[in-house]
Amino acid sequence: MADDAKPRPQREISKFKANVRKLEKEKDKLLPDLGKAAYQAFLDGRLQEASLADTFEKLKALDAQIEQGQAEIARLTAQVEQMKAAARLPADVRMPTAVRMPTAAACPYCGAAVAPGVKFCGNCGKDVAPSAPPAAAVCANCGGPLAQGVKFCAQCGTHVDTATAPPPMTTVSPAAPSPAPPPPPPPAAAPAPAITGTPGVDIASVPGKCPSCGAAVEEADAEFCGECGARLS
């Protein structure tokens, strides 16, 4: 019994230390709230403590940087969501990224941008579909094909001026003034004088040459000269 009545300072010290630690933790919990309240009072102009002004200004600079960082996070997050959405689309309708959009053509009538593949201008309504390529010319007499620039058909010897081209495909084209009537065909050219060529060489025996005028004959199976209309064989 006598031992229990003796004071034990070490036990008391431990007890007080534990209590102090508990109180310090509660204090630490209250300090952030106090600091936030003081900072808000400074922002509102209700606290003009000179000793705290420098700390409060540093807090304002940190707030500005935090706000800027949060804005960048929001922007990049939206960009990631757009990329994910584009990846889920079929390949034929997937939106290209950055600057992969095809360059739009210009309307030949009003100059407005025209998306690839459209048939009519969205600004003026004119037809902007590409026209069909010109049809190859054919001989009006035998229907054989005519090379560009020849004067006579290589198949039957008919003058090219009387040759016609097959009717083109019907296409919608811009309105244009009626063309002037074609001039009358010129008279058939007189046969050109024979070219003697190199002395001692018979021009008729030279392959790929017209025996009458000496012009080059490009078609291997041509029966008439495309320059003077003479029969080749």
PDB file of C-alpha atoms in Angstrom:
ATOM      1  CA  MET A   1       0.000   0.000   0.000  1.00  0.00           C
ATOM      2  CA  ALA A   2       2.841   2.373   0.797  1.00  0.00           C
ATOM      3  CA  ASP A   3       4.295   1.945  -2.653  1.00  0.00           C
ATOM      4  CA  ASP A   4       1.020   2.869  -4.358  1.00  0.00           C
ATOM      5  CA  ALA A   5       0.866   6.164  -2.447  1.00  0.00           C
ATOM      6  CA  LYS A   6       4.263   7.322  -3.650  1.00  0.00           C
ATOM      7  CA  PRO A   7       4.235   9.950  -6.331  1.00  0.00           C
ATOM      8  CA  ARG A   8       5.273   8.754  -9.781  1.00  0.00           C
ATOM      9  CA  PRO A   9       6.395  11.807 -11.726  1.00  0.00           C
ATOM     10  CA  GLN A  10       7.410   9.857 -14.822  1.00  0.00           C
ATOM     11  CA  ARG A  11       3.868   8.588 -15.275  1.00  0.00           C
ATOM     12  CA  GLU A  12       2.538  12.107 -14.882  1.00  0.00           C
ATOM     13  CA  ILE A  13       5.015  13.419 -17.412  1.00  0.00           C
ATOM     14  CA  SER A  14       3.848  10.841 -19.978  1.00  0.00           C
ATOM     15  CA  LYS A  15       0.256  11.733 -19.319  1.00  0.00           C
ATOM     16  CA  PHE A  16       0.885  15.456 -19.829  1.00  0.00           C
ATOM     17  CA  LYS A  17       2.919  14.824 -22.980  1.00  0.00           C
ATOM     18  CA  ALA A  18       0.089  12.813 -24.491  1.00  0.00           C
ATOM     19  CA  ASN A  19      -2.370  15.571 -23.669  1.00  0.00           C
ATOM     20  CA  VAL A  20      -0.092  18.234 -25.158  1.00  0.00           C
ATOM     21  CA  ARG A  21       0.268  16.275 -28.417  1.00  0.00           C
ATOM     22  CA  LYS A  22      -3.500  15.991 -28.619  1.00  0.00           C
ATOM     23  CA  LEU A  23      -3.942  19.721 -28.125  1.00  0.00           C
ATOM     24  CA  GLU A  24      -1.265  20.520 -30.731  1.00  0.00           C
ATOM     25  CA  LYS A  25      -3.087  18.376 -33.289  1.00  0.00           C
ATOM     26  CA  GLU A  26      -6.316  20.210 -32.639  1.00  0.00           C
ATOM     27  CA  LYS A  27      -4.466  23.506 -33.000  1.00  0.00           C
ATOM     28  CA  ASP A  28      -2.941  22.395 -36.309  1.00  0.00           C
ATOM     29  CA  LYS A  29      -6.417  21.646 -37.576  1.00  0.00           C
ATOM     30  CA  LEU A  30      -7.611  25.148 -36.735  1.00  0.00           C
ATOM     31  CA  LEU A  31      -4.637  27.059 -38.173  1.00  0.00           C
ATOM     32  CA  PRO A  32      -5.456  26.388 -41.855  1.00  0.00           C
ATOM     33  CA  ASP A  33      -8.978  27.679 -41.319  1.00  0.00           C
ATOM     34  CA  LEU A  34      -7.597  30.741 -39.584  1.00  0.00           C
ATOM     35  CA  GLY A  35      -5.131  31.336 -42.413  1.00  0.00           C
ATOM     36  CA  LYS A  36      -7.834  30.984 -45.047  1.00  0.00           C
ATOM     37  CA  ALA A  37     -10.088  33.383 -43.177  1.00  0.00           C
ATOM     38  CA  ALA A  38      -7.277  35.924 -42.830  1.00  0.00           C
ATOM     39  CA  TYR A  39      -6.367  35.597 -46.527  1.00  0.00           C
ATOM     40  CA  GLN A  40      -9.970  36.087 -47.600  1.00  0.00           C
ATOM     41  CA  ALA A  41     -10.185  39.158 -45.342  1.00  0.00           C
ATOM     42  CA  PHE A  42      -7.078  40.517 -47.076  1.00  0.00           C
ATOM     43  CA  LEU A  43      -8.624  39.938 -50.509  1.00  0.00           C
ATOM     44  CA  ASP A  44     -11.812  41.644 -49.393  1.00  0.00           C
ATOM     45  CA  GLY A  45      -9.870  44.639 -48.057  1.00  0.00           C
ATOM     46  CA  ARG A  46     -10.898  43.999 -44.467  1.00  0.00           C
ATOM     47  CA  LEU A  47      -7.370  43.155 -43.271  1.00  0.00           C
ATOM     48  CA  GLN A  48      -4.532  45.611 -43.803  1.00  0.00           C
ATOM     49  CA  GLU A  49      -1.824  44.008 -41.668  1.00  0.00           C
ATOM     50  CA  ALA A  50       1.512  45.121 -43.105  1.00  0.00           C
ATOM     51  CA  SER A  51       3.425  42.179 -41.648  1.00  0.00           C
ATOM     52  CA  LEU A  52       1.193  39.757 -43.541  1.00  0.00           C
ATOM     53  CA  ALA A  53       0.990  41.663 -46.833  1.00  0.00           C
ATOM     54  CA  ASP A  54       4.052  39.977 -48.372  1.00  0.00           C
ATOM     55  CA  THR A  55       2.746  36.490 -47.568  1.00  0.00           C
ATOM     56  CA  PHE A  56      -0.701  37.341 -48.895  1.00  0.00           C
ATOM     57  CA  GLU A  57       0.760  38.668 -52.179  1.00  0.00           C
ATOM     58  CA  LYS A  58       2.667  35.402 -52.663  1.00  0.00           C
ATOM     59  CA  LEU A  59      -0.585  33.514 -52.098  1.00  0.00           C
ATOM     60  CA  LYS A  60      -2.301  35.632 -54.772  1.00  0.00           C
ATOM     61  CA  ALA A  61       0.460  34.806 -57.281  1.00  0.00           C
ATOM     62  CA  LEU A  62       0.073  31.114 -56.489  1.00  0.00           C
ATOM     63  CA  ASP A  63      -3.690  31.375 -56.985  1.00  0.00           C
ATOM     64  CA  ALA A  64      -3.160  32.873 -60.455  1.00  0.00           C
ATOM     65  CA  GLN A  65      -0.790  30.051 -61.449  1.00  0.00           C
ATOM     66  CA  ILE A  66      -3.184  27.430 -60.096  1.00  0.00           C
ATOM     67  CA  GLU A  67      -6.058  28.916 -62.104  1.00  0.00           C
ATOM     68  CA  GLN A  68      -3.972  28.935 -65.288  1.00  0.00           C
ATOM     69  CA  GLY A  69      -2.941  25.315 -64.751  1.00  0.00           C
ATOM     70  CA  GLN A  70      -6.543  24.249 -64.204  1.00  0.00           C
ATOM     71  CA  ALA A  71      -7.568  25.963 -67.457  1.00  0.00           C
ATOM     72  CA  GLU A  72      -4.859  24.057 -69.371  1.00  0.00           C
ATOM     73  CA  ILE A  73      -5.987  20.790 -67.778  1.00  0.00           C
ATOM     74  CA  ALA A  74      -9.564  21.447 -68.916  1.00  0.00           C
ATOM     75  CA  ARG A  75      -8.434  22.287 -72.465  1.00  0.00           C
ATOM     76  CA  LEU A  76      -6.249  19.195 -72.813  1.00  0.00           C
ATOM     77  CA  THR A  77      -8.951  16.984 -71.302  1.00  0.00           C
ATOM     78  CA  ALA A  78     -11.437  18.220 -73.916  1.00  0.00           C
ATOM     79  CA  GLN A  79      -8.875  17.537 -76.660  1.00  0.00           C
ATOM     80  CA  VAL A  80      -8.349  13.977 -75.404  1.00  0.00           C
ATOM     81  CA  GLU A  81     -12.124  13.387 -75.384  1.00  0.00           C
ATOM     82  CA  GLN A  82     -12.384  14.619 -78.978  1.00  0.00           C
ATOM     83  CA  MET A  83      -9.590  12.281 -80.062  1.00  0.00           C
ATOM     84  CA  LYS A  84     -11.289   9.341 -78.359  1.00  0.00           C
ATOM     85  CA  ALA A  85     -14.602  10.170 -80.022  1.00  0.00           C
ATOM     86  CA  ALA A  86     -12.932  10.446 -83.442  1.00  0.00           C
ATOM     87  CA  ALA A  87     -11.212   7.080 -82.946  1.00  0.00           C
ATOM     88  CA  ARG A  88     -14.600   5.427 -82.398  1.00  0.00           C
ATOM     89  CA  LEU A  89     -15.965   6.677 -85.754  1.00  0.00           C
ATOM     90  CA  PRO A  90     -15.719   4.565 -88.948  1.00  0.00           C
ATOM     91  CA  ALA A  91     -12.629   5.265 -91.009  1.00  0.00           C
ATOM     92  CA  ASP A  92     -14.631   6.759 -93.910  1.00  0.00           C
ATOM     93  CA  VAL A  93     -16.259   9.406 -91.723  1.00  0.00           C
ATOM     94  CA  ARG A  94     -13.474   9.966 -89.222  1.00  0.00           C
ATOM     95  CA  MET A  95     -12.620  13.633 -88.848  1.00  0.00           C
ATOM     96  CA  PRO A  96      -8.954  14.343 -89.666  1.00  0.00           C
ATOM     97  CA  THR A  97      -6.828  15.876 -86.970  1.00  0.00           C
ATOM     98  CA  ALA A  98      -5.161  19.283 -87.004  1.00  0.00           C
ATOM     99  CA  VAL A  99      -4.860  20.547 -90.599  1.00  0.00           C
ATOM    100  CA  ARG A 100      -5.756  17.440 -92.554  1.00  0.00           C
ATOM    101  CA  MET A 101      -8.942  18.907 -93.957  1.00  0.00           C
ATOM    102  CA  PRO A 102      -8.888  18.788 -97.786  1.00  0.00           C
ATOM    103  CA  THR A 103      -8.423  22.083 -99.503  1.00  0.00           C
ATOM    104  CA  ALA A 104     -11.698  23.353-100.973  1.00  0.00           C
ATOM    105  CA  ALA A 105     -11.808  24.394-104.612  1.00  0.00           C
ATOM    106  CA  ALA A 106     -13.107  27.794-105.708  1.00  0.00           C
ATOM    107  CA  CYS A 107     -16.343  28.330-107.639  1.00  0.00           C
ATOM    108  CA  PRO A 108     -15.472  29.583-111.169  1.00  0.00           C
ATOM    109  CA  TYR A 109     -18.493  31.932-111.086  1.00  0.00           C
ATOM    110  CA  CYS A 110     -18.462  33.624-107.667  1.00  0.00           C
ATOM    111  CA  GLY A 111     -15.145  32.514-106.177  1.00  0.00           C
ATOM    112  CA  ALA A 112     -16.729  30.948-103.067  1.00  0.00           C
ATOM    113  CA  ALA A 113     -15.122  27.840-101.546  1.00  0.00           C
ATOM    114  CA  VAL A 114     -16.556  24.582-102.890  1.00  0.00           C
ATOM    115  CA  ALA A 115     -16.113  21.334-100.965  1.00  0.00           C
ATOM    116  CA  PRO A 116     -14.679  18.387-102.917  1.00  0.00           C
ATOM    117  CA  GLY A 117     -17.304  16.186-104.583  1.00  0.00           C
ATOM    118  CA  VAL A 118     -20.207  18.664-104.643  1.00  0.00           C
ATOM    119  CA  LYS A 119     -22.015  19.347-107.934  1.00  0.00           C
ATOM    120  CA  PHE A 120     -23.388  22.836-107.284  1.00  0.00           C
ATOM    121  CA  CYS A 121     -21.945  25.921-105.579  1.00  0.00           C
ATOM    122  CA  GLY A 122     -23.488  26.564-102.190  1.00  0.00           C
ATOM    123  CA  ASN A 123     -23.152  30.325-102.674  1.00  0.00           C
ATOM    124  CA  CYS A 124     -24.502  30.983-106.173  1.00  0.00           C
ATOM    125  CA  GLY A 125     -26.062  27.610-107.094  1.00  0.00           C
ATOM    126  CA  LYS A 126     -24.146  27.228-110.359  1.00  0.00           C
ATOM    127  CA  ASP A 127     -23.071  23.811-111.631  1.00  0.00           C
ATOM    128  CA  VAL A 128     -19.463  23.153-110.626  1.00  0.00           C
ATOM    129  CA  ALA A 129     -19.256  19.451-111.567  1.00  0.00           C
ATOM    130  CA  PRO A 130     -16.222  18.704-113.774  1.00  0.00           C
ATOM    131  CA  SER A 131     -17.120  18.537-117.444  1.00  0.00           C
ATOM    132  CA  ALA A 132     -16.541  15.394-119.470  1.00  0.00           C
ATOM    133  CA  PRO A 133     -13.306  15.270-121.506  1.00  0.00           C
ATOM    134  CA  PRO A 134     -13.716  16.136-125.206  1.00  0.00           C
ATOM    135  CA  ALA A 135     -14.544  13.171-127.420  1.00  0.00           C
ATOM    136  CA  ALA A 136     -11.969  11.990-129.934  1.00  0.00           C
ATOM    137  CA  ALA A 137     -12.566  13.157-133.492  1.00  0.00           C
ATOM    138  CA  VAL A 138     -13.630  10.576-136.072  1.00  0.00           C
ATOM    139  CA  CYS A 139     -13.870  10.599-139.821  1.00  0.00           C
ATOM    140  CA  ALA A 140     -17.337  11.494-141.115  1.00  0.00           C
ATOM    141  CA  ASN A 141     -16.878   9.198-144.112  1.00  0.00           C
ATOM    142  CA  CYS A 142     -15.563   5.943-142.601  1.00  0.00           C
ATOM    143  CA  GLY A 143     -15.764   6.551-138.851  1.00  0.00           C
ATOM    144  CA  GLY A 144     -12.056   5.918-138.323  1.00  0.00           C
ATOM    145  CA  PRO A 145     -10.195   7.774-135.559  1.00  0.00           C
ATOM    146  CA  LEU A 146      -8.394  10.968-136.478  1.00  0.00           C
ATOM    147  CA  ALA A 147      -5.086  11.926-134.907  1.00  0.00           C
ATOM    148  CA  GLN A 148      -4.777  15.507-133.748  1.00  0.00           C
ATOM    149  CA  GLY A 149      -3.566  17.893-136.431  1.00  0.00           C
ATOM    150  CA  VAL A 150      -4.010  15.648-139.492  1.00  0.00           C
ATOM    151  CA  LYS A 151      -5.616  17.036-142.634  1.00  0.00           C
ATOM    152  CA  PHE A 152      -6.803  13.768-144.218  1.00  0.00           C
ATOM    153  CA  CYS A 153      -8.213  10.534-142.809  1.00  0.00           C
ATOM    154  CA  ALA A 154      -5.584   7.802-142.718  1.00  0.00           C
ATOM    155  CA  GLN A 155      -8.216   5.128-143.498  1.00  0.00           C
ATOM    156  CA  CYS A 156     -10.135   6.543-146.483  1.00  0.00           C
ATOM    157  CA  GLY A 157      -8.311   9.766-147.434  1.00  0.00           C
ATOM    158  CA  THR A 158     -11.287  12.075-146.747  1.00  0.00           C
ATOM    159  CA  HIS A 159     -10.395  15.677-145.966  1.00  0.00           C
ATOM    160  CA  VAL A 160     -10.440  16.248-142.199  1.00  0.00           C
ATOM    161  CA  ASP A 161     -12.508  19.435-142.462  1.00  0.00           C
ATOM    162  CA  THR A 162     -15.508  17.240-143.284  1.00  0.00           C
ATOM    163  CA  ALA A 163     -14.859  14.969-140.273  1.00  0.00           C
ATOM    164  CA  THR A 164     -17.053  15.185-137.248  1.00  0.00           C
ATOM    165  CA  ALA A 165     -16.747  14.162-133.613  1.00  0.00           C
ATOM    166  CA  PRO A 166     -19.265  11.867-131.877  1.00  0.00           C
ATOM    167  CA  PRO A 167     -21.965  13.707-129.934  1.00  0.00           C
ATOM    168  CA  PRO A 168     -20.650  14.508-126.440  1.00  0.00           C
ATOM    169  CA  MET A 169     -22.392  13.308-123.305  1.00  0.00           C
ATOM    170  CA  THR A 170     -25.122  15.621-122.071  1.00  0.00           C
ATOM    171  CA  THR A 171     -23.793  17.710-119.182  1.00  0.00           C
ATOM    172  CA  VAL A 172     -25.060  20.798-117.430  1.00  0.00           C
ATOM    173  CA  SER A 173     -22.668  23.585-118.296  1.00  0.00           C
ATOM    174  CA  PRO A 174     -22.626  27.344-117.569  1.00  0.00           C
ATOM    175  CA  ALA A 175     -24.734  29.459-119.869  1.00  0.00           C
ATOM    176  CA  ALA A 176     -22.689  30.798-122.773  1.00  0.00           C
ATOM    177  CA  PRO A 177     -23.474  32.862-125.853  1.00  0.00           C
ATOM    178  CA  SER A 178     -24.355  30.924-128.986  1.00  0.00           C
ATOM    179  CA  PRO A 179     -21.224  30.173-131.014  1.00  0.00           C
ATOM    180  CA  ALA A 180     -20.770  31.815-134.370  1.00  0.00           C
ATOM    181  CA  PRO A 181     -21.457  29.579-137.387  1.00  0.00           C
ATOM    182  CA  PRO A 182     -18.299  27.771-138.531  1.00  0.00           C
ATOM    183  CA  PRO A 183     -16.567  29.137-141.634  1.00  0.00           C
ATOM    184  CA  PRO A 184     -16.983  27.181-144.851  1.00  0.00           C
ATOM    185  CA  PRO A 185     -14.430  24.425-145.295  1.00  0.00           C
ATOM    186  CA  PRO A 186     -11.411  25.487-147.298  1.00  0.00           C
ATOM    187  CA  PRO A 187     -10.861  23.893-150.688  1.00  0.00           C
ATOM    188  CA  ALA A 188      -8.892  20.708-150.715  1.00  0.00           C
ATOM    189  CA  ALA A 189      -5.204  21.391-150.736  1.00  0.00           C
ATOM    190  CA  ALA A 190      -3.389  20.625-153.876  1.00  0.00           C
ATOM    191  CA  PRO A 191      -0.972  17.724-153.621  1.00  0.00           C
ATOM    192  CA  ALA A 192       2.369  18.964-152.426  1.00  0.00           C
ATOM    193  CA  PRO A 193       5.286  18.538-154.765  1.00  0.00           C
ATOM    194  CA  ALA A 194       7.192  15.367-154.235  1.00  0.00           C
ATOM    195  CA  ILE A 195      10.216  15.688-152.034  1.00  0.00           C
ATOM    196  CA  THR A 196      13.205  14.245-153.697  1.00  0.00           C
ATOM    197  CA  GLY A 197      15.115  13.988-150.413  1.00  0.00           C
ATOM    198  CA  THR A 198      18.657  12.835-150.470  1.00  0.00           C
ATOM    199  CA  PRO A 199      20.012  12.263-153.977  1.00  0.00           C
ATOM    200  CA  GLY A 200      20.016   8.629-154.853  1.00  0.00           C
ATOM    201  CA  VAL A 201      17.364   7.676-152.210  1.00  0.00           C
ATOM    202  CA  ASP A 202      13.845   6.746-153.404  1.00  0.00           C
ATOM    203  CA  ILE A 203      11.389   8.457-150.971  1.00  0.00           C
ATOM    204  CA  ALA A 204       8.746   5.820-151.760  1.00  0.00           C
ATOM    205  CA  SER A 205      10.981   3.114-150.329  1.00  0.00           C
ATOM    206  CA  VAL A 206      11.528   4.878-146.994  1.00  0.00           C
ATOM    207  CA  PRO A 207       9.332   3.224-144.307  1.00  0.00           C
ATOM    208  CA  GLY A 208       7.039   5.602-142.332  1.00  0.00           C
ATOM    209  CA  LYS A 209       7.194   8.309-145.029  1.00  0.00           C
ATOM    210  CA  CYS A 210       4.560   9.449-147.496  1.00  0.00           C
ATOM    211  CA  PRO A 211       5.807   8.701-151.060  1.00  0.00           C
ATOM    212  CA  SER A 212       4.010  11.807-152.327  1.00  0.00           C
ATOM    213  CA  CYS A 213       4.975  14.565-149.853  1.00  0.00           C
ATOM    214  CA  GLY A 214       7.517  12.879-147.570  1.00  0.00           C
ATOM    215  CA  ALA A 215       5.533  13.563-144.398  1.00  0.00           C
ATOM    216  CA  ALA A 216       5.959  11.153-141.486  1.00  0.00           C
ATOM    217  CA  VAL A 217       3.180   8.537-141.199  1.00  0.00           C
ATOM    218  CA  GLU A 218       2.656   7.568-137.574  1.00  0.00           C
ATOM    219  CA  GLU A 219      -0.051   4.908-138.028  1.00  0.00           C
ATOM    220  CA  ALA A 220       1.460   1.589-139.086  1.00  0.00           C
ATOM    221  CA  ASP A 221      -1.746   0.492-140.887  1.00  0.00           C
ATOM    222  CA  ALA A 222      -2.588   3.860-142.501  1.00  0.00           C
ATOM    223  CA  GLU A 223      -3.624   3.694-146.146  1.00  0.00           C
ATOM    224  CA  PHE A 224      -3.604   7.451-146.809  1.00  0.00           C
ATOM    225  CA  CYS A 225      -1.225  10.244-145.849  1.00  0.00           C
ATOM    226  CA  GLY A 226      -2.518  12.444-143.056  1.00  0.00           C
ATOM    227  CA  GLU A 227      -0.759  15.499-144.531  1.00  0.00           C
ATOM    228  CA  CYS A 228      -1.590  15.438-148.236  1.00  0.00           C
ATOM    229  CA  GLY A 229      -4.237  12.681-148.510  1.00  0.00           C
ATOM    230  CA  ALA A 230      -2.298  10.599-151.014  1.00  0.00           C
ATOM    231  CA  ARG A 231      -2.716   6.812-150.986  1.00  0.00           C
ATOM    232  CA  LEU A 232       0.270   5.179-149.302  1.00  0.00           C
ATOM    233  CA  SER A 233       0.099   1.836-151.077  1.00  0.00           C
TER     234      SER A 233
END
